[in-house]
Amino acid sequence: MTQLIHQLAHWRDIRQQWQDSSQRIAFVPTMGNLHEGHFSLVKLAQQHADKVVVSIFVNPLQFGPNEDFDRYPRTLNTDVEALSQLGVDVVFAPDVDEVYPDMTSDISGGEGFLVLPPPKLTNILCGESRPGHFTGVATIVLKLFNMIQPQLTVFGEKDYQQLAIIKAMVSALNLPIKVISAPTCRAADGLALSSRNQYLSLTQRQQASAIYKTLQTIAFGLRQGQSSDVLIEQARHELIYQGFDGVDYVSVRHPDSLAVQNFLGNDGAVILIAARLGTTRLIDNLVVMAEA
Ligand code: AMP
C-alpha cells in the first residue's frame, strides 16, 4: 500500500521504523505529472533498494518570474494512483510552507538559505537563459535529501546539467548518498518525454522531434571526426528550418566537466540542445561514446 504523506513529521515516524529494520531507501524527486520517464526512474530505484520514496513538489524556487510555475500541470491523484500500481512505498507531497517556512520560495532567495553550485556549472547552458534556476534546484534537492535521508537517489539523464550539478553537490558536500542516473525515455519519434510536451500544439509536437534527429546528426558528424563548430552552426539552422522559434543553445561538452569540446575526445562527449517552439522550451541531450 502506497502512503501519501504531506507532513514531514509523519514521514519521520515512518523513516524511523524503516531505519529500525535496516531498510535501504531509494528516493526519486519529481515535480509530478508523471510519465514513463519518471516510472523508469522508480523501477530502477526498486532494483537497488528495499523501499522507494517519490516526492512530488513543484518547486517555486527554481522557476523564473516569467516561467511556467503557475500553469505547470499538477495531477497529484493520478500520479499517486500510478505510483501505487508500481508498488512505491511512500509518496511525499509536502506543502510549500512546510518546505520553505523561512520564505526562500522566491527565486531571489528571500531571507532564507540557498545552495549555490559553482558558477562553472551554473553559468552555462540552461543557467544562461534561466538565471537562478540551478540554485533553486540544488537548494530543494539538498532540503529533500535532508528530509528523506535516502541511501540512494535516481535522476534522469534527460536533465543532464541538473544531473551533473547534483553529482557535484553530493561529492562536494560529502553527502552519504549514491546517485544513480537513468537513461532518457523517448516517444516513438525520438522526442524525450516531458511534462512540458503537453503545452505543444499538434504541429509543434511534430516539429519537436527535430531535436533528437539533430542530436543524432551531430553525433554522426563527431564520430566522422568533424569539428563541433561547423556541426553546431548547421544544427541551429536546421532547427529553425524545422519550425523552431528560437535556439537557446546547441553545445558539445565534456560528459563530466561540461567544458566545451571541439572534437570527440577520449572520454566521449555530450551534445546538448535547448530550443523553443512558441513559448515552450524543450531540452534534450545525447551522449556520444569515444570510438573503440
Ligand atoms: P521532473 O518531474 O521534470 O522534475 O523530473 C523528475 C526526474 O525525472 C528528473 O530526474 C528528470 O531528469 C527525470 N525525467 C524527466 N523526464 C525524463 C525522461 N524522459 N526520461 C528519463 N528521466 C526523465
GROMACS .gro file of C-alpha atoms and ligand atoms in nm:
model
  315
    1MET     CA    1   0.000   0.000   0.000
    2THR     CA    2   0.135   0.338  -0.103
    3GLN     CA    3   0.120   0.601   0.168
    4LEU     CA    4   0.062   0.962   0.063
    5ILE     CA    5   0.233   1.192   0.311
    6HIS     CA    6   0.213   1.570   0.327
    7GLN     CA    7   0.375   1.637   0.664
    8LEU     CA    8   0.743   1.598   0.739
    9ALA     CA    9   0.671   1.483   1.097
   10HIS     CA   10   0.458   1.199   0.963
   11TRP     CA   11   0.732   1.095   0.721
   12ARG     CA   12   0.992   1.097   1.001
   13ASP     CA   13   0.787   0.844   1.200
   14ILE     CA   14   0.786   0.607   0.905
   15ARG     CA   15   1.153   0.666   0.840
   16GLN     CA   16   1.234   0.575   1.198
   17GLN     CA   17   1.050   0.243   1.164
   18TRP     CA   18   1.233   0.164   0.840
   19GLN     CA   19   1.567   0.258   0.994
   20ASP     CA   20   1.499   0.029   1.290
   21SER     CA   21   1.451  -0.260   1.048
   22SER     CA   22   1.760  -0.161   0.838
   23GLN     CA   23   1.563  -0.091   0.520
   24ARG     CA   24   1.758   0.063   0.233
   25ILE     CA   25   1.576   0.368   0.098
   26ALA     CA   26   1.585   0.498  -0.260
   27PHE     CA   27   1.450   0.843  -0.334
   28VAL     CA   28   1.314   0.979  -0.664
   29PRO     CA   29   1.245   1.355  -0.660
   30THR     CA   30   0.987   1.479  -0.914
   31MET     CA   31   0.756   1.770  -0.985
   32GLY     CA   32   0.469   1.532  -1.058
   33ASN     CA   33   0.257   1.499  -1.372
   34LEU     CA   34   0.430   1.169  -1.406
   35HIS     CA   35   0.504   0.985  -1.732
   36GLU     CA   36   0.701   0.677  -1.841
   37GLY     CA   37   1.028   0.866  -1.789
   38HIS     CA   38   0.952   0.907  -1.419
   39PHE     CA   39   0.830   0.547  -1.394
   40SER     CA   40   1.160   0.420  -1.536
   41LEU     CA   41   1.340   0.601  -1.252
   42VAL     CA   42   1.107   0.437  -0.999
   43LYS     CA   43   1.172   0.091  -1.146
   44LEU     CA   44   1.547   0.148  -1.130
   45ALA     CA   45   1.512   0.264  -0.769
   46GLN     CA   46   1.319  -0.051  -0.682
   47GLN     CA   47   1.602  -0.265  -0.816
   48HIS     CA   48   1.850  -0.104  -0.578
   49ALA     CA   49   1.658  -0.060  -0.253
   50ASP     CA   50   1.406  -0.212  -0.012
   51LYS     CA   51   1.184   0.096  -0.001
   52VAL     CA   52   1.114   0.365  -0.259
   53VAL     CA   53   1.004   0.720  -0.179
   54VAL     CA   54   0.888   0.952  -0.460
   55SER     CA   55   0.847   1.321  -0.387
   56ILE     CA   56   0.603   1.537  -0.580
   57PHE     CA   57   0.671   1.904  -0.533
   58VAL     CA   58   0.655   2.186  -0.786
   59ASN     CA   59   0.942   2.391  -0.650
   60PRO     CA   60   0.874   2.766  -0.681
   61LEU     CA   61   1.239   2.845  -0.614
   62GLN     CA   62   1.357   2.700  -0.946
   63PHE     CA   63   1.113   2.895  -1.167
   64GLY     CA   64   1.195   3.241  -1.300
   65PRO     CA   65   0.937   3.523  -1.275
   66ASN     CA   66   0.819   3.475  -1.635
   67GLU     CA   67   0.829   3.097  -1.637
   68ASP     CA   68   0.551   2.839  -1.618
   69PHE     CA   69   0.521   2.785  -1.240
   70ASP     CA   70   0.151   2.873  -1.231
   71ARG     CA   71   0.049   2.663  -1.529
   72TYR     CA   72   0.282   2.368  -1.459
   73PRO     CA   73   0.048   2.062  -1.470
   74ARG     CA   74  -0.050   1.934  -1.123
   75THR     CA   75  -0.208   1.588  -1.127
   76LEU     CA   76  -0.150   1.451  -0.777
   77ASN     CA   77  -0.436   1.198  -0.770
   78THR     CA   78  -0.345   1.026  -1.097
   79ASP     CA   79   0.024   1.037  -1.005
   80VAL     CA   80  -0.039   0.864  -0.670
   81GLU     CA   81  -0.262   0.608  -0.842
   82ALA     CA   82   0.011   0.524  -1.096
   83LEU     CA   83   0.281   0.507  -0.828
   84SER     CA   84   0.073   0.271  -0.616
   85GLN     CA   85   0.030   0.045  -0.921
   86LEU     CA   86   0.410   0.037  -0.939
   87GLY     CA   87   0.436  -0.053  -0.571
   88VAL     CA   88   0.600   0.268  -0.449
   89ASP     CA   89   0.605   0.275  -0.068
   90VAL     CA   90   0.570   0.645   0.004
   91VAL     CA   91   0.469   0.950  -0.199
   92PHE     CA   92   0.593   1.261  -0.021
   93ALA     CA   93   0.400   1.569  -0.136
   94PRO     CA   94   0.479   1.848   0.109
   95ASP     CA   95   0.309   2.189   0.117
   96VAL     CA   96   0.518   2.491   0.018
   97ASP     CA   97   0.501   2.625   0.376
   98GLU     CA   98   0.647   2.305   0.510
   99VAL     CA   99   0.938   2.317   0.267
  100TYR     CA  100   1.003   2.691   0.286
  101PRO     CA  101   0.895   2.816   0.630
  102ASP     CA  102   1.173   3.075   0.603
  103MET     CA  103   1.028   3.232   0.287
  104THR     CA  104   1.302   3.123   0.047
  105SER     CA  105   1.045   3.018  -0.208
  106ASP     CA  106   1.106   3.328  -0.420
  107ILE     CA  107   1.386   3.280  -0.672
  108SER     CA  108   1.561   3.590  -0.536
  109GLY     CA  109   1.628   3.389  -0.222
  110GLY     CA  110   1.424   3.600   0.018
  111GLU     CA  111   1.561   3.570   0.368
  112GLY     CA  112   1.642   3.203   0.365
  113PHE     CA  113   1.946   2.990   0.297
  114LEU     CA  114   2.039   2.888  -0.055
  115VAL     CA  115   2.271   2.627  -0.201
  116LEU     CA  116   2.497   2.792  -0.460
  117PRO     CA  117   2.654   2.544  -0.701
  118PRO     CA  118   2.984   2.653  -0.864
  119PRO     CA  119   2.937   2.913  -1.141
  120LYS     CA  120   3.127   2.700  -1.392
  121LEU     CA  121   2.834   2.456  -1.376
  122THR     CA  122   2.553   2.711  -1.347
  123ASN     CA  123   2.661   2.999  -1.574
  124ILE     CA  124   2.646   2.779  -1.881
  125LEU     CA  125   2.377   2.613  -2.097
  126CYS     CA  126   2.035   2.629  -1.921
  127GLY     CA  127   2.182   2.853  -1.648
  128GLU     CA  128   2.236   3.128  -1.907
  129SER     CA  129   1.870   3.156  -2.003
  130ARG     CA  130   1.737   3.057  -1.658
  131PRO     CA  131   1.932   3.264  -1.402
  132GLY     CA  132   1.892   3.123  -1.051
  133HIS     CA  133   1.734   2.800  -1.176
  134PHE     CA  134   2.010   2.567  -1.058
  135THR     CA  135   2.039   2.743  -0.724
  136GLY     CA  136   1.670   2.664  -0.684
  137VAL     CA  137   1.725   2.304  -0.790
  138ALA     CA  138   2.029   2.248  -0.565
  139THR     CA  139   1.851   2.407  -0.268
  140ILE     CA  140   1.535   2.196  -0.297
  141VAL     CA  141   1.728   1.875  -0.366
  142LEU     CA  142   1.952   1.923  -0.063
  143LYS     CA  143   1.647   2.004   0.152
  144LEU     CA  144   1.466   1.692   0.026
  145PHE     CA  145   1.778   1.479   0.079
  146ASN     CA  146   1.789   1.604   0.440
  147MET     CA  147   1.420   1.530   0.488
  148ILE     CA  148   1.413   1.186   0.327
  149GLN     CA  149   1.769   1.077   0.417
  150PRO     CA  150   1.791   0.810   0.148
  151GLN     CA  151   2.086   0.581   0.084
  152LEU     CA  152   2.045   0.633  -0.288
  153THR     CA  153   1.869   0.858  -0.534
  154VAL     CA  154   1.779   0.832  -0.902
  155PHE     CA  155   1.793   1.122  -1.150
  156GLY     CA  156   1.723   1.121  -1.525
  157GLU     CA  157   1.988   1.191  -1.789
  158LYS     CA  158   1.717   1.391  -1.967
  159ASP     CA  159   1.816   1.684  -1.743
  160TYR     CA  160   2.188   1.634  -1.798
  161GLN     CA  161   2.315   1.960  -1.648
  162GLN     CA  162   2.094   1.908  -1.341
  163LEU     CA  163   2.235   1.555  -1.300
  164ALA     CA  164   2.592   1.689  -1.323
  165ILE     CA  165   2.518   1.954  -1.060
  166ILE     CA  166   2.354   1.704  -0.822
  167LYS     CA  167   2.650   1.465  -0.858
  168ALA     CA  168   2.890   1.755  -0.791
  169MET     CA  169   2.687   1.865  -0.486
  170VAL     CA  170   2.679   1.515  -0.338
  171SER     CA  171   3.054   1.485  -0.380
  172ALA     CA  172   3.145   1.838  -0.266
  173LEU     CA  173   2.919   1.832   0.041
  174ASN     CA  174   3.012   1.472   0.134
  175LEU     CA  175   2.654   1.353   0.129
  176PRO     CA  176   2.628   0.979   0.206
  177ILE     CA  177   2.401   0.920  -0.094
  178LYS     CA  178   2.465   0.719  -0.410
  179VAL     CA  179   2.342   0.895  -0.725
  180ILE     CA  180   2.215   0.665  -0.999
  181SER     CA  181   2.135   0.804  -1.343
  182ALA     CA  182   1.861   0.670  -1.568
  183PRO     CA  183   1.859   0.685  -1.950
  184THR     CA  184   1.615   0.918  -2.124
  185CYS     CA  185   1.276   0.771  -2.217
  186ARG     CA  186   1.158   0.880  -2.562
  187ALA     CA  187   0.843   0.874  -2.770
  188ALA     CA  188   0.849   0.664  -3.088
  189ASP     CA  189   0.970   0.961  -3.297
  190GLY     CA  190   1.257   1.026  -3.056
  191LEU     CA  191   1.113   1.319  -2.861
  192ALA     CA  192   1.222   1.296  -2.496
  193LEU     CA  193   0.918   1.253  -2.270
  194SER     CA  194   0.850   1.565  -2.066
  195SER     CA  195   0.559   1.712  -1.874
  196ARG     CA  196   0.605   2.023  -2.087
  197ASN     CA  197   0.533   1.835  -2.413
  198GLN     CA  198   0.163   1.876  -2.345
  199TYR     CA  199   0.196   2.252  -2.397
  200LEU     CA  200   0.269   2.178  -2.766
  201SER     CA  201   0.008   2.209  -3.043
  202LEU     CA  202  -0.025   1.917  -3.286
  203THR     CA  203   0.200   2.088  -3.539
  204GLN     CA  204   0.457   2.180  -3.276
  205ARG     CA  205   0.452   1.825  -3.144
  206GLN     CA  206   0.553   1.704  -3.492
  207GLN     CA  207   0.822   1.968  -3.524
  208ALA     CA  208   0.959   1.880  -3.179
  209SER     CA  209   1.113   1.552  -3.295
  210ALA     CA  210   1.370   1.755  -3.492
  211ILE     CA  211   1.567   1.799  -3.168
  212TYR     CA  212   1.651   1.429  -3.140
  213LYS     CA  213   1.724   1.400  -3.512
  214THR     CA  214   1.960   1.697  -3.485
  215LEU     CA  215   2.136   1.539  -3.186
  216GLN     CA  216   2.186   1.223  -3.392
  217THR     CA  217   2.321   1.421  -3.690
  218ILE     CA  218   2.576   1.594  -3.469
  219ALA     CA  219   2.672   1.262  -3.309
  220PHE     CA  220   2.731   1.115  -3.655
  221GLY     CA  221   2.944   1.414  -3.757
  222LEU     CA  222   3.155   1.394  -3.440
  223ARG     CA  223   3.217   1.024  -3.499
  224GLN     CA  224   3.334   1.114  -3.852
  225GLY     CA  225   3.591   1.346  -3.692
  226GLN     CA  226   3.416   1.673  -3.779
  227SER     CA  227   3.460   1.977  -3.557
  228SER     CA  228   3.171   2.076  -3.333
  229ASP     CA  229   3.172   2.442  -3.453
  230VAL     CA  230   3.053   2.353  -3.801
  231LEU     CA  231   2.807   2.090  -3.678
  232ILE     CA  232   2.655   2.332  -3.425
  233GLU     CA  233   2.606   2.604  -3.686
  234GLN     CA  234   2.433   2.359  -3.921
  235ALA     CA  235   2.217   2.229  -3.636
  236ARG     CA  236   2.096   2.577  -3.539
  237HIS     CA  237   1.988   2.641  -3.899
  238GLU     CA  238   1.819   2.303  -3.923
  239LEU     CA  239   1.614   2.359  -3.605
  240ILE     CA  240   1.491   2.698  -3.727
  241TYR     CA  241   1.416   2.546  -4.069
  242GLN     CA  242   1.212   2.271  -3.896
  243GLY     CA  243   0.993   2.536  -3.732
  244PHE     CA  244   1.163   2.618  -3.401
  245ASP     CA  245   1.113   2.980  -3.292
  246GLY     CA  246   1.445   3.009  -3.114
  247VAL     CA  247   1.751   2.808  -3.022
  248ASP     CA  248   1.892   2.884  -2.676
  249TYR     CA  249   2.195   2.663  -2.732
  250VAL     CA  250   2.342   2.374  -2.924
  251SER     CA  251   2.659   2.268  -2.748
  252VAL     CA  252   2.915   1.988  -2.739
  253ARG     CA  253   3.064   1.933  -2.394
  254HIS     CA  254   3.283   1.701  -2.192
  255PRO     CA  255   3.046   1.443  -2.037
  256ASP     CA  256   3.166   1.505  -1.678
  257SER     CA  257   3.311   1.856  -1.653
  258LEU     CA  258   3.073   2.009  -1.910
  259ALA     CA  259   3.370   2.201  -2.055
  260VAL     CA  260   3.331   2.298  -2.423
  261GLN     CA  261   3.471   2.033  -2.656
  262ASN     CA  262   3.562   2.085  -3.020
  263PHE     CA  263   3.602   1.721  -3.117
  264LEU     CA  264   3.504   1.381  -2.987
  265GLY     CA  265   3.773   1.318  -2.724
  266ASN     CA  266   3.883   1.004  -2.543
  267ASP     CA  267   3.609   1.047  -2.284
  268GLY     CA  268   3.339   1.089  -2.548
  269ALA     CA  269   3.112   1.393  -2.544
  270VAL     CA  270   2.762   1.504  -2.462
  271ILE     CA  271   2.562   1.707  -2.713
  272LEU     CA  272   2.302   1.934  -2.554
  273ILE     CA  273   2.019   2.135  -2.711
  274ALA     CA  274   1.763   2.380  -2.573
  275ALA     CA  275   1.517   2.523  -2.824
  276ARG     CA  276   1.177   2.690  -2.822
  277LEU     CA  277   0.852   2.614  -3.002
  278GLY     CA  278   0.629   2.912  -2.929
  279THR     CA  279   0.662   2.967  -2.554
  280THR     CA  280   0.754   2.606  -2.482
  281ARG     CA  281   1.120   2.544  -2.411
  282LEU     CA  282   1.243   2.191  -2.478
  283ILE     CA  283   1.576   2.041  -2.376
  284ASP     CA  284   1.746   1.719  -2.474
  285ASN     CA  285   2.092   1.567  -2.497
  286LEU     CA  286   2.281   1.271  -2.635
  287VAL     CA  287   2.599   1.114  -2.502
  288VAL     CA  288   2.845   1.003  -2.769
  289MET     CA  289   3.100   0.741  -2.670
  290ALA     CA  290   3.459   0.763  -2.788
  291GLU     CA  291   3.540   0.528  -3.077
  292ALA     CA  292   3.684   0.197  -2.950
  293AMP     P1  293   1.072   1.649  -1.324
  293AMP     O1  294   0.944   1.597  -1.268
  293AMP     O2  295   1.061   1.700  -1.464
  293AMP     O3  296   1.143   1.743  -1.230
  293AMP     O4  297   1.167   1.522  -1.337
  293AMP     C1  298   1.193   1.438  -1.228
  293AMP     C2  299   1.301   1.339  -1.266
  293AMP     O5  300   1.258   1.265  -1.380
  293AMP     C3  301   1.434   1.407  -1.305
  293AMP     O6  302   1.541   1.330  -1.253
  293AMP     C4  303   1.429   1.400  -1.456
  293AMP     O7  304   1.558   1.402  -1.515
  293AMP     C5  305   1.359   1.270  -1.479
  293AMP     N1  306   1.299   1.264  -1.613
  293AMP     C6  307   1.215   1.354  -1.670
  293AMP     N2  308   1.186   1.318  -1.797
  293AMP     C7  309   1.252   1.203  -1.821
  293AMP     C8  310   1.264   1.115  -1.933
  293AMP     N3  311   1.201   1.140  -2.048
  293AMP     N4  312   1.343   1.005  -1.921
  293AMP     C9  313   1.407   0.979  -1.806
  293AMP     N5  314   1.401   1.057  -1.696
  293AMP    C10  315   1.325   1.168  -1.703
   0.00000   0.00000   0.00000
